[in-house]
PDB file of C-alpha atoms in Angstrom:
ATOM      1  CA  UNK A  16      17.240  -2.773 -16.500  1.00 64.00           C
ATOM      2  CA  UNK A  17      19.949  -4.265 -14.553  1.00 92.00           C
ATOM      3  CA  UNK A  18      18.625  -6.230 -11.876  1.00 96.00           C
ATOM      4  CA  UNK A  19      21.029  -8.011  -9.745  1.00 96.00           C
ATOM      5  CA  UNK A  20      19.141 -11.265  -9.770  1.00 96.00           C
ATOM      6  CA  UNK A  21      16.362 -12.687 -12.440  1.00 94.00           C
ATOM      7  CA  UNK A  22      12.503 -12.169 -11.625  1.00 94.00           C
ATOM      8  CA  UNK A  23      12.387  -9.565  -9.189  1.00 97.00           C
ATOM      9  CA  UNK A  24       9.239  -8.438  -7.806  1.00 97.00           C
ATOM     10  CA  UNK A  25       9.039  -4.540  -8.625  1.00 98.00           C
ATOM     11  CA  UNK A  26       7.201  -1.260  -7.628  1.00 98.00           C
ATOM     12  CA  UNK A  27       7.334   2.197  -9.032  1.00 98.00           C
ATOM     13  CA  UNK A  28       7.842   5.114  -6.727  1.00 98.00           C
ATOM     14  CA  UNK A  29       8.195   9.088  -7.091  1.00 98.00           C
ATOM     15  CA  UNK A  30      10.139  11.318  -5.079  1.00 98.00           C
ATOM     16  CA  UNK A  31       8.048  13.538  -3.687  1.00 97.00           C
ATOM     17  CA  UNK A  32       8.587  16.710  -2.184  1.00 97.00           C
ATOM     18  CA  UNK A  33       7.760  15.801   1.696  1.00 97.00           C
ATOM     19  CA  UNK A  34      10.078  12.783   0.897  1.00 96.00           C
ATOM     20  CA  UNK A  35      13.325  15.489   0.696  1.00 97.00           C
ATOM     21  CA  UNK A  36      15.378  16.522   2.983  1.00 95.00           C
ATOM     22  CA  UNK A  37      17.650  19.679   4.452  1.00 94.00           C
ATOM     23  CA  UNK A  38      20.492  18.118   1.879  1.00 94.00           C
ATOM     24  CA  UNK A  39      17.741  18.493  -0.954  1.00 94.00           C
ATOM     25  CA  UNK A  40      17.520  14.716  -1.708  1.00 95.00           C
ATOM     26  CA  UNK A  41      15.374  11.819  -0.079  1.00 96.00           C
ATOM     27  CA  UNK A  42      16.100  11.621   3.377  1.00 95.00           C
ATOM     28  CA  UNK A  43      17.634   8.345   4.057  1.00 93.00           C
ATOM     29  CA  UNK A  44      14.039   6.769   6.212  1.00 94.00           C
ATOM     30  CA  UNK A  45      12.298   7.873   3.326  1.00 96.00           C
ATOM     31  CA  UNK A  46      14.510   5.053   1.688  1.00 96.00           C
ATOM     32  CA  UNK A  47      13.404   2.548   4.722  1.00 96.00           C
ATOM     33  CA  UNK A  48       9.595   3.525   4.403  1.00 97.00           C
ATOM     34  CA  UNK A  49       9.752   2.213   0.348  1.00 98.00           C
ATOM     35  CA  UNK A  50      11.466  -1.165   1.399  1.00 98.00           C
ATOM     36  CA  UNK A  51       8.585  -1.897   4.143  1.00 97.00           C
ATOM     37  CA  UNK A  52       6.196  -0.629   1.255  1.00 97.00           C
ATOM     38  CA  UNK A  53       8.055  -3.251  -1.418  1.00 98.00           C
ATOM     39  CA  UNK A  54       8.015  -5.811   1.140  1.00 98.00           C
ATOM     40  CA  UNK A  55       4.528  -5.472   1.976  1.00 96.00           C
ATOM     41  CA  UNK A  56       3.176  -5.404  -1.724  1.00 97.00           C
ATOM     42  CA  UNK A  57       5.038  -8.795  -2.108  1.00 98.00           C
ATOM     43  CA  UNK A  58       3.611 -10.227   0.513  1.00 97.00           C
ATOM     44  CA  UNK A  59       0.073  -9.536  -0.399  1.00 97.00           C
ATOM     45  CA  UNK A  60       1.258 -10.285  -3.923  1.00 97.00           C
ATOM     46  CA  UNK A  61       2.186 -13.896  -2.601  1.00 96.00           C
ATOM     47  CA  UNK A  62      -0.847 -14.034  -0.762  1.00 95.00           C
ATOM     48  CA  UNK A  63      -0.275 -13.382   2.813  1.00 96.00           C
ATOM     49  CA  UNK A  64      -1.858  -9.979   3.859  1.00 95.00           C
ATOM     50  CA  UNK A  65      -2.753  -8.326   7.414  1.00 95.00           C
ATOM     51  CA  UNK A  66      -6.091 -10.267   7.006  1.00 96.00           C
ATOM     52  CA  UNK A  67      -4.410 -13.651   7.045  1.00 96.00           C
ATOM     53  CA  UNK A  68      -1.535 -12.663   9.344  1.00 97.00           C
ATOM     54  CA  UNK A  69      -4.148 -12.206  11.723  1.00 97.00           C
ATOM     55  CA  UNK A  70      -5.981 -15.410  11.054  1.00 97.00           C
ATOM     56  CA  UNK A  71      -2.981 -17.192  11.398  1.00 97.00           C
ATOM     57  CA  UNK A  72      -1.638 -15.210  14.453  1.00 98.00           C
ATOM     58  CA  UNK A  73       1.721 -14.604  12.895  1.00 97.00           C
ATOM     59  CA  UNK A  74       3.809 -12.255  10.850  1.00 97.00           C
ATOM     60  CA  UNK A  75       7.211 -11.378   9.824  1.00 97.00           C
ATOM     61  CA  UNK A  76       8.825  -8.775  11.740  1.00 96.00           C
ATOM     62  CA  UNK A  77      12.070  -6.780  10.816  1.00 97.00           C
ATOM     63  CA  UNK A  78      15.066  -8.161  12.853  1.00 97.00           C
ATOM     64  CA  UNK A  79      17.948  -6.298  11.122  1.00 97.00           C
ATOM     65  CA  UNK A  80      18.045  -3.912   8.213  1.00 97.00           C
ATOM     66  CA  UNK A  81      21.818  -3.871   6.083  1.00 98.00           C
ATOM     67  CA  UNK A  82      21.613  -0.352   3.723  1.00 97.00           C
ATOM     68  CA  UNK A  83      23.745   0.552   1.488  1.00 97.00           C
ATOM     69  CA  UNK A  84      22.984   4.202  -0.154  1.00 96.00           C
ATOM     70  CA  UNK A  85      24.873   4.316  -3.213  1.00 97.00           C
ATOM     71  CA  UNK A  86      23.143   7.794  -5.034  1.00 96.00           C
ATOM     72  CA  UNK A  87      20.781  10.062  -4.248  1.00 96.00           C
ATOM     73  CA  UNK A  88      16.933  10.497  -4.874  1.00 97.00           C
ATOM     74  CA  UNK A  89      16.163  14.106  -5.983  1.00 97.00           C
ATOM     75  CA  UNK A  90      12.067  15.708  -6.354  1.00 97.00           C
ATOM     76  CA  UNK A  91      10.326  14.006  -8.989  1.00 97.00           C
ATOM     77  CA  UNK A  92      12.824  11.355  -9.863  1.00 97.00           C
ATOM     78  CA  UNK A  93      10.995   8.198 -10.808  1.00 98.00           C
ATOM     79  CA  UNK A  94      11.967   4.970  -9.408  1.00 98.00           C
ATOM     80  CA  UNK A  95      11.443   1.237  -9.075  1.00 98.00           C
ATOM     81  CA  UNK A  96      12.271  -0.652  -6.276  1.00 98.00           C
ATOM     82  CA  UNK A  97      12.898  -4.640  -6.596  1.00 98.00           C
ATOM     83  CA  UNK A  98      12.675  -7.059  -3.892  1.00 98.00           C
ATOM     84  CA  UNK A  99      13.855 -10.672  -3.808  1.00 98.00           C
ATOM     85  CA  UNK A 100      13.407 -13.407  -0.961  1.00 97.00           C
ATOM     86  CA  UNK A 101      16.970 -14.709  -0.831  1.00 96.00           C
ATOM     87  CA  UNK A 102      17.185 -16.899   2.046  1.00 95.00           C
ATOM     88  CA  UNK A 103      15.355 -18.738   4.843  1.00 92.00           C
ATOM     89  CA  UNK A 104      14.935 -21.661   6.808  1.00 94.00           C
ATOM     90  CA  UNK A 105      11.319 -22.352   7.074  1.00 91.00           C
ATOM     91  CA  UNK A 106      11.447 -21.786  10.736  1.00 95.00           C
ATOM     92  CA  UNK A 107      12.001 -18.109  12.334  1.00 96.00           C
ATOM     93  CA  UNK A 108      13.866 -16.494   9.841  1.00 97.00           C
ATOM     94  CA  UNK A 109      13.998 -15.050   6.226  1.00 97.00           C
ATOM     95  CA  UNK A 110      15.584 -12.650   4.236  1.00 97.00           C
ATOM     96  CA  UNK A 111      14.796 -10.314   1.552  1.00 97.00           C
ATOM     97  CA  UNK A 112      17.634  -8.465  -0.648  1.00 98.00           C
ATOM     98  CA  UNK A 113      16.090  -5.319  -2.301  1.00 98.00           C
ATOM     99  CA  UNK A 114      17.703  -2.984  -5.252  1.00 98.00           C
ATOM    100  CA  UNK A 115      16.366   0.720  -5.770  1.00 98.00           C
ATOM    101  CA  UNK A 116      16.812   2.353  -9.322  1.00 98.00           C
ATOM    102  CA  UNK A 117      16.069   5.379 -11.451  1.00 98.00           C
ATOM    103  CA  UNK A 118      15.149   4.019 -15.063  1.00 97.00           C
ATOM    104  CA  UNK A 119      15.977   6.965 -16.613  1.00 97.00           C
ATOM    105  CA  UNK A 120      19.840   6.491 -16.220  1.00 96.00           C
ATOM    106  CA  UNK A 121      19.790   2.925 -15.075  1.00 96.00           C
ATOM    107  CA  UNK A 122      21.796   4.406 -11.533  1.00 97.00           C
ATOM    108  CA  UNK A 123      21.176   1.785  -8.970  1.00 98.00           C
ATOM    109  CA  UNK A 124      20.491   4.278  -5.495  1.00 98.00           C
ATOM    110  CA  UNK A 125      20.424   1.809  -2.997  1.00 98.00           C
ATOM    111  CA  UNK A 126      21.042  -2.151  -2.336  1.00 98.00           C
ATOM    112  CA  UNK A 127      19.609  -3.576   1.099  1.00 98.00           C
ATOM    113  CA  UNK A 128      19.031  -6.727   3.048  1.00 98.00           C
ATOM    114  CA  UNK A 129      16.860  -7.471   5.708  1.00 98.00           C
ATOM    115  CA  UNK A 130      16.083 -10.433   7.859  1.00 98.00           C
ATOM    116  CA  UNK A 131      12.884 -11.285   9.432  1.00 97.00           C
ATOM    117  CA  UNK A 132      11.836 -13.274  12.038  1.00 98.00           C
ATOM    118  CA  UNK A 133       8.410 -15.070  12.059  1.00 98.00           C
ATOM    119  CA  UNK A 134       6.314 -13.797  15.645  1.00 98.00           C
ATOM    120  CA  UNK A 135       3.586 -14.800  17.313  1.00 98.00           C
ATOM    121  CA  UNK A 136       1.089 -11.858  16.799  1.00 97.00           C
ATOM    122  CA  UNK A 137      -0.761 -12.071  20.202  1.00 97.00           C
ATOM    123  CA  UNK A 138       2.655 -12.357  21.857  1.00 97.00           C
ATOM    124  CA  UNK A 139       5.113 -10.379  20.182  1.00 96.00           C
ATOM    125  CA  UNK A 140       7.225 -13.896  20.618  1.00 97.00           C
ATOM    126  CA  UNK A 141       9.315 -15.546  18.203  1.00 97.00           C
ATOM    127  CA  UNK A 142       7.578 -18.594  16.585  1.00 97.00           C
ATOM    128  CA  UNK A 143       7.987 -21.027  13.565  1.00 97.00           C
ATOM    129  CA  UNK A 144       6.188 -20.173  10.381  1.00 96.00           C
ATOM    130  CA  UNK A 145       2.650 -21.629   9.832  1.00 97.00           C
ATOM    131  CA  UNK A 146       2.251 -23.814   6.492  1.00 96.00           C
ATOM    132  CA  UNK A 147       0.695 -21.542   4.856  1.00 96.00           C
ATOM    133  CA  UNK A 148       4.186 -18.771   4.962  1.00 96.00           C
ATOM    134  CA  UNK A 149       6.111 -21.690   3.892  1.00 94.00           C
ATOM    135  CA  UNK A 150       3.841 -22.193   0.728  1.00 94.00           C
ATOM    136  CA  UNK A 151       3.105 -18.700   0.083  1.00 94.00           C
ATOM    137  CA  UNK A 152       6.722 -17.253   0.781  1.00 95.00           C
ATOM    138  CA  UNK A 153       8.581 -20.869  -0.719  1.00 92.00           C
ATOM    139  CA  UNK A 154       7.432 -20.300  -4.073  1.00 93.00           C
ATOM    140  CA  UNK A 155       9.164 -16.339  -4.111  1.00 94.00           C
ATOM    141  CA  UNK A 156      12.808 -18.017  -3.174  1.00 93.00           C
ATOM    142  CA  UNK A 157      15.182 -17.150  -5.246  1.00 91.00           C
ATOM    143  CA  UNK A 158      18.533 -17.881  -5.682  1.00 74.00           C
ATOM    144  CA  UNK A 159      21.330 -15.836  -4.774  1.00 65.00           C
ATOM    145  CA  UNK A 160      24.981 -14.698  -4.918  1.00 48.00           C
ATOM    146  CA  UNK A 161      25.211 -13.204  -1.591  1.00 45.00           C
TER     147      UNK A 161
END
């Protein structure tokens, strides 16, 4: 496949039918639902799930979401979606590039970014990441040509 950067982390994904829209593709928040899913799976991949959010009173909330839809999604196509932690400071924020493919072709259908901010669950405030989302999250960096 051709991944835009080495060692991505990866889930597969169908197109299913309540996923298309008027236009007869995948509606375009269908798109935003699968990044959140990607995200998610990484996270509890790397160790840091709702459970320990809690425990920890933190998470990572969206801040900003960059898309760029480059083909469309049609019923049945079979996908996987790669995500990548790019960037962050090991305060407030981090980002995460993701790249959406269908295998069959090798068409790349979308490229995104998004930045997160570390919160404060019981708050909703902004507050710097706990050791344990610098450990868990620090060992996922990987470099990139932005």
């Amino acid at each position: 496949m051709g991944w835009d950067l080495a060692k991505p982390f990866i889930i597969d994904l169908q197109v299913a039918p309540e996923d298309i829209d008027g236009l007869g593709h995948a509606n375009n928040a269908v798109y935003v639902s699968w990044l959140e899913r990607c995200a998610w799976r990484h996270s509890q991949r790397l160790g840091l799930d709702l459970t320990e959010y809690r425990r920890l009173d933190r998470a990572m909330a969206v801040v900003r979401h960059e898309i760029d839809y480059l083909a469309a999604g049609y019923e049945g196509d079979e996908l996987q979606l790669a995500t990548w932690i790019v960037d962050w400071d090991q305060r407030l924020k981090m980002t995460r590039r993701f790249q959406l493919m269908r295998p069959s072709d090798g068409t790349t259908l979308l490229r995104a970014q998004t930045t997160f901010v570390c919160i404060e669950l019981s708050s909703g405030k902004p507050k710097r990441m706990p050791a344990e989302f610098i450990e868990g999250y620090g060992v996922a960096l990987t470099a990139s040509s932005l």
